[in-house]
Short mmCIF file of N, CA, C and O in Angstrom, two decimals:
data_model
loop_
_atom_site.label_atom_id
_atom_site.label_comp_id
_atom_site.label_asym_id
_atom_site.label_seq_id
_atom_site.Cartn_x
_atom_site.Cartn_y
_atom_site.Cartn_z
N MET A 1 0.85 -1.17 0.00
CA MET A 1 0.00 0.00 0.00
C MET A 1 0.90 1.23 0.00
O MET A 1 1.92 1.27 0.65
N GLY A 2 0.52 2.28 -0.75
CA GLY A 2 1.32 3.48 -0.86
C GLY A 2 1.35 4.30 0.42
O GLY A 2 0.49 4.18 1.28
N ARG A 3 2.37 5.15 0.52
CA ARG A 3 2.52 5.98 1.71
C ARG A 3 1.36 6.94 1.86
O ARG A 3 0.94 7.24 2.96
N TRP A 4 0.85 7.45 0.75
CA TRP A 4 -0.27 8.39 0.81
C TRP A 4 -1.49 7.73 1.41
O TRP A 4 -2.15 8.29 2.26
N LEU A 5 -1.78 6.51 0.98
CA LEU A 5 -2.93 5.79 1.52
C LEU A 5 -2.73 5.45 2.99
O LEU A 5 -3.68 5.49 3.77
N GLU A 6 -1.51 5.12 3.37
CA GLU A 6 -1.24 4.84 4.77
C GLU A 6 -1.46 6.08 5.63
O GLU A 6 -2.00 5.99 6.73
N LYS A 7 -1.05 7.24 5.12
CA LYS A 7 -1.26 8.48 5.86
C LYS A 7 -2.74 8.79 6.03
O LYS A 7 -3.16 9.29 7.06
N ILE A 8 -3.52 8.50 5.00
CA ILE A 8 -4.96 8.75 5.08
C ILE A 8 -5.59 7.85 6.13
O ILE A 8 -6.40 8.29 6.94
N GLU A 9 -5.21 6.56 6.13
CA GLU A 9 -5.78 5.63 7.10
C GLU A 9 -5.39 5.99 8.53
O GLU A 9 -6.18 5.83 9.45
N LYS A 10 -4.18 6.49 8.72
CA LYS A 10 -3.74 6.89 10.05
C LYS A 10 -4.35 8.21 10.49
O LYS A 10 -4.30 8.56 11.65
N GLY A 11 -4.90 8.96 9.53
CA GLY A 11 -5.49 10.24 9.86
C GLY A 11 -4.45 11.34 10.01
O GLY A 11 -4.63 12.28 10.76
N ASP A 12 -3.34 11.24 9.28
CA ASP A 12 -2.29 12.24 9.34
C ASP A 12 -2.84 13.57 8.84
O ASP A 12 -3.39 13.67 7.75
N SER A 13 -2.72 14.62 9.63
CA SER A 13 -3.30 15.91 9.28
C SER A 13 -2.58 16.59 8.14
O SER A 13 -3.09 17.51 7.55
N ASP A 14 -1.36 16.17 7.81
CA ASP A 14 -0.60 16.79 6.74
C ASP A 14 -1.09 16.37 5.36
O ASP A 14 -0.81 17.01 4.38
N THR A 15 -1.86 15.29 5.28
CA THR A 15 -2.36 14.79 4.01
C THR A 15 -3.87 14.99 3.95
O THR A 15 -4.59 14.46 4.79
N PRO A 16 -4.36 15.75 2.95
CA PRO A 16 -5.80 15.96 2.87
C PRO A 16 -6.52 14.68 2.45
O PRO A 16 -5.98 13.85 1.75
N ARG A 17 -7.76 14.51 2.90
CA ARG A 17 -8.55 13.33 2.54
C ARG A 17 -8.85 13.34 1.04
O ARG A 17 -8.87 12.32 0.41
N LYS A 18 -9.11 14.50 0.47
CA LYS A 18 -9.43 14.59 -0.95
C LYS A 18 -8.77 15.85 -1.50
O LYS A 18 -9.00 16.93 -0.98
N PRO A 19 -7.92 15.75 -2.50
CA PRO A 19 -7.33 16.94 -3.06
C PRO A 19 -8.43 17.86 -3.62
O PRO A 19 -9.41 17.39 -4.20
N PRO A 20 -8.28 19.18 -3.44
CA PRO A 20 -9.33 20.10 -3.87
C PRO A 20 -9.39 20.20 -5.38
O PRO A 20 -8.42 19.92 -6.08
N LYS A 21 -10.54 20.63 -5.89
CA LYS A 21 -10.69 20.87 -7.32
C LYS A 21 -9.90 22.11 -7.69
O LYS A 21 -9.81 23.06 -6.94
N SER A 22 -9.33 22.13 -8.86
CA SER A 22 -8.50 23.24 -9.29
C SER A 22 -9.18 24.05 -10.39
O SER A 22 -9.87 23.50 -11.24
N PRO A 23 -8.96 25.36 -10.40
CA PRO A 23 -9.50 26.18 -11.48
C PRO A 23 -8.67 26.05 -12.76
O PRO A 23 -9.00 26.63 -13.76
N LEU A 24 -7.59 25.30 -12.72
CA LEU A 24 -6.73 25.14 -13.88
C LEU A 24 -7.22 24.00 -14.76
O LEU A 24 -6.49 23.08 -15.07
N GLY A 25 -8.42 24.06 -15.24
CA GLY A 25 -9.07 22.97 -15.95
C GLY A 25 -8.27 22.39 -17.09
O GLY A 25 -8.31 21.20 -17.34
N ALA A 26 -7.49 23.18 -17.80
CA ALA A 26 -6.75 22.69 -18.95
C ALA A 26 -5.64 21.73 -18.55
O ALA A 26 -5.18 20.94 -19.35
N LEU A 27 -5.22 21.77 -17.31
CA LEU A 27 -4.14 20.90 -16.85
C LEU A 27 -4.68 19.68 -16.13
O LEU A 27 -3.99 19.07 -15.33
N GLY A 28 -5.93 19.33 -16.38
CA GLY A 28 -6.61 18.28 -15.64
C GLY A 28 -5.88 16.98 -15.53
O GLY A 28 -5.71 16.45 -14.46
N GLY A 29 -5.41 16.40 -16.61
CA GLY A 29 -4.68 15.16 -16.57
C GLY A 29 -5.49 13.99 -16.07
O GLY A 29 -4.94 13.06 -15.52
N GLU A 30 -6.81 14.01 -16.22
CA GLU A 30 -7.63 12.91 -15.73
C GLU A 30 -7.40 11.68 -16.59
O GLU A 30 -7.23 11.76 -17.80
N VAL A 31 -7.42 10.55 -15.96
CA VAL A 31 -7.20 9.29 -16.66
C VAL A 31 -8.46 8.44 -16.54
O VAL A 31 -8.94 8.19 -15.45
N ASP A 32 -9.01 8.04 -17.66
CA ASP A 32 -10.15 7.14 -17.66
C ASP A 32 -9.68 5.79 -18.16
O ASP A 32 -8.90 5.71 -19.08
N GLY A 33 -10.14 4.76 -17.55
CA GLY A 33 -9.73 3.44 -17.99
C GLY A 33 -9.25 2.60 -16.84
O GLY A 33 -9.52 2.89 -15.69
N PRO A 34 -8.50 1.54 -17.15
CA PRO A 34 -8.14 0.59 -16.10
C PRO A 34 -7.21 1.14 -15.03
O PRO A 34 -7.15 0.61 -13.95
N PHE A 35 -6.46 2.25 -15.30
CA PHE A 35 -5.52 2.76 -14.32
C PHE A 35 -6.03 3.97 -13.56
O PHE A 35 -5.30 4.54 -12.78
N SER A 36 -7.26 4.37 -13.77
CA SER A 36 -7.72 5.56 -13.06
C SER A 36 -7.86 5.24 -11.58
O SER A 36 -8.31 4.17 -11.19
N GLU A 37 -7.42 6.19 -10.77
CA GLU A 37 -7.49 6.02 -9.33
C GLU A 37 -8.61 6.91 -8.81
O GLU A 37 -8.72 8.06 -9.19
N LYS A 38 -9.41 6.40 -7.94
CA LYS A 38 -10.54 7.14 -7.40
C LYS A 38 -10.41 7.22 -5.89
O LYS A 38 -10.00 6.28 -5.25
N ASN A 39 -10.78 8.38 -5.35
CA ASN A 39 -10.81 8.49 -3.90
C ASN A 39 -12.21 8.14 -3.41
O ASN A 39 -13.05 7.72 -4.19
N GLU A 40 -12.48 8.34 -2.11
CA GLU A 40 -13.75 7.86 -1.58
C GLU A 40 -14.97 8.57 -2.15
O GLU A 40 -16.07 8.06 -2.08
N ASP A 41 -14.82 9.76 -2.72
CA ASP A 41 -15.95 10.48 -3.30
C ASP A 41 -16.11 10.20 -4.79
O ASP A 41 -16.86 10.90 -5.48
N ASN A 42 -15.40 9.23 -5.32
CA ASN A 42 -15.46 8.83 -6.72
C ASN A 42 -15.02 9.93 -7.67
O ASN A 42 -15.45 9.98 -8.81
N HIS A 43 -14.17 10.84 -7.22
CA HIS A 43 -13.56 11.82 -8.10
C HIS A 43 -12.14 11.37 -8.38
O HIS A 43 -11.43 10.95 -7.47
N PRO A 44 -11.70 11.44 -9.63
CA PRO A 44 -10.34 11.00 -9.93
C PRO A 44 -9.31 11.91 -9.29
O PRO A 44 -9.52 13.11 -9.16
N VAL A 45 -8.21 11.34 -8.88
CA VAL A 45 -7.09 12.11 -8.36
C VAL A 45 -6.25 12.47 -9.58
O VAL A 45 -5.63 11.61 -10.18
N THR A 46 -6.25 13.74 -9.94
CA THR A 46 -5.60 14.19 -11.16
C THR A 46 -4.29 14.90 -10.87
O THR A 46 -3.99 15.23 -9.73
N SER A 47 -3.57 15.18 -11.94
CA SER A 47 -2.32 15.93 -11.78
C SER A 47 -2.61 17.32 -11.24
O SER A 47 -1.81 17.87 -10.47
N THR A 48 -3.72 17.89 -11.59
CA THR A 48 -4.10 19.21 -11.09
C THR A 48 -4.36 19.16 -9.60
O THR A 48 -4.00 20.08 -8.86
N ASP A 49 -4.97 18.07 -9.13
CA ASP A 49 -5.20 17.91 -7.70
C ASP A 49 -3.87 17.84 -6.95
O ASP A 49 -3.72 18.41 -5.88
N TRP A 50 -2.91 17.12 -7.50
CA TRP A 50 -1.60 17.03 -6.86
C TRP A 50 -0.90 18.37 -6.89
O TRP A 50 -0.18 18.74 -5.95
N LEU A 51 -1.09 19.14 -7.95
CA LEU A 51 -0.50 20.47 -8.03
C LEU A 51 -1.05 21.36 -6.91
O LEU A 51 -0.29 22.07 -6.25
N GLU A 52 -2.33 21.29 -6.67
CA GLU A 52 -2.93 22.06 -5.58
C GLU A 52 -2.46 21.54 -4.22
O GLU A 52 -2.27 22.31 -3.29
N TRP A 53 -2.27 20.23 -4.11
CA TRP A 53 -1.77 19.64 -2.87
C TRP A 53 -0.38 20.19 -2.56
O TRP A 53 -0.08 20.53 -1.42
N ILE A 54 0.46 20.29 -3.58
CA ILE A 54 1.79 20.86 -3.41
C ILE A 54 1.69 22.32 -3.01
O ILE A 54 2.39 22.78 -2.11
N ALA A 55 0.80 23.07 -3.68
CA ALA A 55 0.66 24.51 -3.41
C ALA A 55 0.20 24.79 -1.98
O ALA A 55 0.50 25.84 -1.43
N GLU A 56 -0.52 23.85 -1.37
CA GLU A 56 -0.94 24.02 0.02
C GLU A 56 0.25 23.94 0.98
O GLU A 56 0.20 24.46 2.08
N ARG A 57 1.32 23.27 0.56
CA ARG A 57 2.45 23.04 1.43
C ARG A 57 3.68 23.88 1.11
O ARG A 57 4.54 24.07 1.95
N CYS A 58 3.75 24.37 -0.12
CA CYS A 58 4.89 25.19 -0.56
C CYS A 58 4.36 26.40 -1.33
O CYS A 58 3.48 26.23 -2.18
N PRO A 59 4.91 27.59 -1.08
CA PRO A 59 4.46 28.74 -1.87
C PRO A 59 4.98 28.63 -3.30
O PRO A 59 6.19 28.54 -3.53
N LEU A 60 4.08 28.57 -4.26
CA LEU A 60 4.45 28.43 -5.66
C LEU A 60 4.17 29.73 -6.41
O LEU A 60 3.15 30.37 -6.19
N VAL A 61 5.08 30.09 -7.29
CA VAL A 61 4.86 31.22 -8.19
C VAL A 61 4.29 30.66 -9.49
O VAL A 61 4.33 29.45 -9.72
N PRO A 62 3.73 31.52 -10.37
CA PRO A 62 3.12 31.00 -11.61
C PRO A 62 4.05 30.13 -12.45
O PRO A 62 3.62 29.15 -13.04
N GLU A 63 5.34 30.46 -12.48
CA GLU A 63 6.28 29.63 -13.24
C GLU A 63 6.41 28.25 -12.64
O GLU A 63 6.57 27.26 -13.35
N ASP A 64 6.33 28.17 -11.31
CA ASP A 64 6.38 26.86 -10.65
C ASP A 64 5.17 26.02 -11.02
O ASP A 64 5.29 24.82 -11.25
N TYR A 65 3.99 26.64 -11.07
CA TYR A 65 2.78 25.91 -11.45
C TYR A 65 2.96 25.26 -12.81
O TYR A 65 2.67 24.08 -12.99
N ARG A 66 3.47 26.02 -13.77
CA ARG A 66 3.65 25.46 -15.11
C ARG A 66 4.70 24.36 -15.12
O ARG A 66 4.51 23.31 -15.75
N HIS A 67 5.81 24.59 -14.43
CA HIS A 67 6.90 23.62 -14.42
C HIS A 67 6.47 22.31 -13.75
O HIS A 67 6.70 21.22 -14.28
N VAL A 68 5.81 22.42 -12.61
CA VAL A 68 5.36 21.22 -11.89
C VAL A 68 4.26 20.52 -12.67
O VAL A 68 4.24 19.29 -12.76
N ALA A 69 3.34 21.29 -13.27
CA ALA A 69 2.25 20.68 -14.04
C ALA A 69 2.79 19.86 -15.21
O ALA A 69 2.32 18.74 -15.45
N THR A 70 3.77 20.39 -15.92
CA THR A 70 4.32 19.62 -17.05
C THR A 70 5.03 18.37 -16.56
O THR A 70 4.99 17.34 -17.24
N GLY A 71 5.68 18.45 -15.40
CA GLY A 71 6.32 17.26 -14.84
C GLY A 71 5.31 16.21 -14.42
O GLY A 71 5.50 15.01 -14.65
N LEU A 72 4.21 16.65 -13.80
CA LEU A 72 3.17 15.71 -13.37
C LEU A 72 2.47 15.05 -14.55
O LEU A 72 2.14 13.86 -14.50
N LEU A 73 2.21 15.82 -15.59
CA LEU A 73 1.49 15.28 -16.75
C LEU A 73 2.28 14.20 -17.48
O LEU A 73 1.71 13.40 -18.20
N ARG A 74 3.59 14.17 -17.29
CA ARG A 74 4.42 13.15 -17.93
C ARG A 74 4.32 11.80 -17.25
O ARG A 74 4.79 10.80 -17.77
N LEU A 75 3.74 11.79 -16.06
CA LEU A 75 3.77 10.58 -15.24
C LEU A 75 2.43 9.89 -15.15
O LEU A 75 1.38 10.52 -15.27
N HIS A 76 2.50 8.62 -14.87
CA HIS A 76 1.31 7.82 -14.58
C HIS A 76 0.71 8.34 -13.28
O HIS A 76 1.43 8.80 -12.40
N PRO A 77 -0.61 8.28 -13.12
CA PRO A 77 -1.24 8.81 -11.91
C PRO A 77 -0.65 8.27 -10.61
O PRO A 77 -0.56 8.98 -9.62
N ARG A 78 -0.23 7.04 -10.58
CA ARG A 78 0.37 6.49 -9.36
C ARG A 78 1.71 7.14 -9.04
O ARG A 78 2.09 7.27 -7.89
N MET A 79 2.44 7.52 -10.09
CA MET A 79 3.74 8.14 -9.89
C MET A 79 3.61 9.63 -9.55
O MET A 79 4.53 10.22 -8.99
N GLN A 80 2.49 10.24 -9.89
CA GLN A 80 2.27 11.64 -9.57
C GLN A 80 2.30 11.87 -8.07
O GLN A 80 2.83 12.88 -7.59
N GLN A 81 1.76 10.93 -7.32
CA GLN A 81 1.79 11.02 -5.87
C GLN A 81 3.23 11.06 -5.37
O GLN A 81 3.58 11.89 -4.53
N ARG A 82 4.06 10.19 -5.88
CA ARG A 82 5.45 10.12 -5.43
C ARG A 82 6.20 11.40 -5.76
O ARG A 82 6.98 11.90 -4.95
N LEU A 83 5.94 11.94 -6.96
CA LEU A 83 6.60 13.18 -7.34
C LEU A 83 6.14 14.33 -6.44
O LEU A 83 6.96 15.13 -5.98
N ALA A 84 4.86 14.40 -6.15
CA ALA A 84 4.33 15.47 -5.30
C ALA A 84 4.94 15.40 -3.90
O ALA A 84 5.38 16.42 -3.36
N GLU A 85 4.99 14.22 -3.33
CA GLU A 85 5.57 14.06 -1.99
C GLU A 85 7.06 14.42 -2.00
O GLU A 85 7.55 15.09 -1.10
N ARG A 86 7.75 13.97 -3.01
CA ARG A 86 9.18 14.24 -3.11
C ARG A 86 9.46 15.72 -3.31
O ARG A 86 10.41 16.27 -2.76
N TYR A 87 8.62 16.37 -4.12
CA TYR A 87 8.77 17.81 -4.37
C TYR A 87 8.67 18.58 -3.06
O TYR A 87 9.51 19.43 -2.74
N VAL A 88 7.65 18.28 -2.26
CA VAL A 88 7.43 18.97 -0.99
C VAL A 88 8.57 18.67 -0.02
O VAL A 88 9.08 19.58 0.66
N GLU A 89 8.99 17.42 0.06
CA GLU A 89 10.09 17.06 0.96
C GLU A 89 11.37 17.81 0.60
O GLU A 89 12.06 18.34 1.47
N GLU A 90 11.68 17.85 -0.69
CA GLU A 90 12.90 18.53 -1.15
C GLU A 90 12.81 20.03 -0.91
O GLU A 90 13.77 20.67 -0.49
N TRP A 91 11.63 20.60 -1.15
CA TRP A 91 11.42 22.03 -0.95
C TRP A 91 11.65 22.38 0.52
O TRP A 91 12.37 23.33 0.85
N ARG A 92 11.04 21.62 1.41
CA ARG A 92 11.16 21.90 2.85
C ARG A 92 12.59 21.71 3.34
O ARG A 92 13.09 22.49 4.15
N ALA A 93 13.24 20.66 2.89
CA ALA A 93 14.61 20.39 3.34
C ALA A 93 15.56 21.51 2.91
O ALA A 93 16.37 21.98 3.71
N ALA A 94 15.46 21.94 1.66
CA ALA A 94 16.35 23.00 1.18
C ALA A 94 16.05 24.33 1.86
O ALA A 94 16.96 25.09 2.20
N ALA A 95 14.78 24.61 2.09
CA ALA A 95 14.41 25.86 2.77
C ALA A 95 14.90 25.84 4.22
O ALA A 95 15.39 26.86 4.73
N ASP A 96 14.81 24.71 4.88
CA ASP A 96 15.28 24.61 6.26
C ASP A 96 16.80 24.73 6.36
O ASP A 96 17.31 25.22 7.36
N ASP A 97 17.50 24.28 5.33
CA ASP A 97 18.96 24.34 5.33
C ASP A 97 19.50 25.74 5.04
O ASP A 97 20.66 26.01 5.30
N GLU A 98 18.67 26.60 4.47
CA GLU A 98 19.10 27.97 4.14
C GLU A 98 19.14 28.82 5.41
O GLU A 98 18.12 29.02 6.05
N PRO A 99 20.32 29.34 5.78
CA PRO A 99 20.41 30.12 7.02
C PRO A 99 19.78 31.52 6.93
O PRO A 99 19.32 32.05 7.93
N THR A 100 19.77 32.10 5.75
CA THR A 100 19.22 33.45 5.59
C THR A 100 17.72 33.36 5.36
O THR A 100 17.26 32.76 4.38
N TYR A 101 16.96 33.98 6.24
CA TYR A 101 15.51 33.83 6.24
C TYR A 101 14.87 34.25 4.91
O TYR A 101 14.03 33.53 4.38
N HIS A 102 15.26 35.39 4.36
CA HIS A 102 14.60 35.89 3.16
C HIS A 102 14.98 35.11 1.89
O HIS A 102 14.37 35.30 0.84
N LYS A 103 15.93 34.20 1.99
CA LYS A 103 16.32 33.39 0.83
C LYS A 103 15.74 31.99 0.86
O LYS A 103 15.95 31.20 -0.05
N ARG A 104 14.99 31.67 1.90
CA ARG A 104 14.50 30.29 2.07
C ARG A 104 13.56 29.83 0.97
O ARG A 104 13.67 28.72 0.48
N ASP A 105 12.59 30.67 0.59
CA ASP A 105 11.65 30.27 -0.46
C ASP A 105 12.37 29.96 -1.76
O ASP A 105 12.08 28.95 -2.42
N ASN A 106 13.32 30.80 -2.15
CA ASN A 106 14.04 30.55 -3.40
C ASN A 106 14.91 29.31 -3.32
O ASN A 106 15.04 28.58 -4.30
N ALA A 107 15.51 29.06 -2.17
CA ALA A 107 16.34 27.86 -2.03
C ALA A 107 15.48 26.60 -2.14
O ALA A 107 15.85 25.65 -2.83
N GLY A 108 14.33 26.62 -1.49
CA GLY A 108 13.42 25.48 -1.59
C GLY A 108 12.90 25.29 -2.99
O GLY A 108 12.86 24.17 -3.52
N ARG A 109 12.51 26.39 -3.62
CA ARG A 109 11.98 26.35 -4.98
C ARG A 109 13.02 25.80 -5.95
O ARG A 109 12.74 24.95 -6.79
N ARG A 110 14.25 26.27 -5.84
CA ARG A 110 15.32 25.83 -6.73
C ARG A 110 15.57 24.33 -6.59
O ARG A 110 15.66 23.60 -7.59
N ALA A 111 15.68 23.86 -5.37
CA ALA A 111 15.96 22.44 -5.13
C ALA A 111 14.83 21.55 -5.62
O ALA A 111 15.06 20.51 -6.24
N ALA A 112 13.59 21.94 -5.34
CA ALA A 112 12.44 21.12 -5.74
C ALA A 112 12.26 21.12 -7.25
O ALA A 112 11.95 20.08 -7.85
N ASN A 113 12.45 22.27 -7.88
CA ASN A 113 12.27 22.34 -9.33
C ASN A 113 13.37 21.58 -10.08
O ASN A 113 13.16 21.14 -11.21
N LEU A 114 14.53 21.41 -9.46
CA LEU A 114 15.59 20.61 -10.09
C LEU A 114 15.16 19.16 -10.25
O LEU A 114 15.56 18.50 -11.21
N ILE A 115 14.35 18.66 -9.34
CA ILE A 115 13.85 17.28 -9.46
C ILE A 115 13.06 17.14 -10.76
O ILE A 115 13.24 16.18 -11.51
N ILE A 116 12.20 18.09 -11.03
CA ILE A 116 11.36 18.02 -12.23
C ILE A 116 12.20 18.25 -13.49
O ILE A 116 11.98 17.58 -14.50
N THR A 117 13.16 19.17 -13.42
CA THR A 117 14.03 19.40 -14.58
C THR A 117 14.80 18.13 -14.93
O THR A 117 14.87 17.74 -16.10
N ARG A 118 15.33 17.47 -13.93
CA ARG A 118 16.05 16.21 -14.17
C ARG A 118 15.12 15.12 -14.67
O ARG A 118 15.51 14.30 -15.51
N LEU A 119 13.90 15.10 -14.17
CA LEU A 119 12.92 14.12 -14.63
C LEU A 119 12.63 14.32 -16.11
O LEU A 119 12.57 13.36 -16.89
N LYS A 120 12.47 15.56 -16.53
CA LYS A 120 12.20 15.86 -17.94
C LYS A 120 13.36 15.46 -18.84
O LYS A 120 13.16 15.04 -19.97
N ARG A 121 14.57 15.58 -18.33
CA ARG A 121 15.76 15.22 -19.11
C ARG A 121 16.04 13.73 -19.08
O ARG A 121 16.93 13.25 -19.77
N GLY A 122 15.34 13.00 -18.24
CA GLY A 122 15.53 11.57 -18.16
C GLY A 122 16.63 11.15 -17.20
O GLY A 122 16.97 9.98 -17.13
N ALA A 123 17.18 12.12 -16.45
CA ALA A 123 18.28 11.81 -15.53
C ALA A 123 17.77 11.47 -14.14
O ALA A 123 18.54 11.07 -13.29
N GLU A 124 16.48 11.63 -13.90
CA GLU A 124 15.92 11.42 -12.55
C GLU A 124 14.75 10.46 -12.66
O GLU A 124 13.99 10.48 -13.61
N HIS A 125 14.62 9.61 -11.66
CA HIS A 125 13.48 8.71 -11.58
C HIS A 125 12.74 9.03 -10.31
O HIS A 125 13.33 9.32 -9.28
N VAL A 126 11.42 8.96 -10.37
CA VAL A 126 10.60 9.29 -9.20
C VAL A 126 10.57 8.14 -8.25
O VAL A 126 10.58 7.02 -8.54
#
């Protein structure tokens, strides 16, 4: 069972029960067919939902939304979860390591976006 599902069953407050709907309809990434994943309300968990999940945990600028969305759309829905979790973990770790307070957001953003850049180039696996 995936870590996300385990967090939901344990009632971890850091993981929402259902990712919110996004106004970014064009980036939906919904999958119909044998691999579609559904949550308890029978709404598909889409790449846009994961993008909003990331945005709840890390401050994203518009360029980040586009960069992360293109990275998520390249992946199978099951792998989108792993990328989202890894993005947030990397963002938080880099921001925490930055000693200068006003540079923390950029340090986190840079480190997390490198994961997606490497993924697009084929040098990184989720």
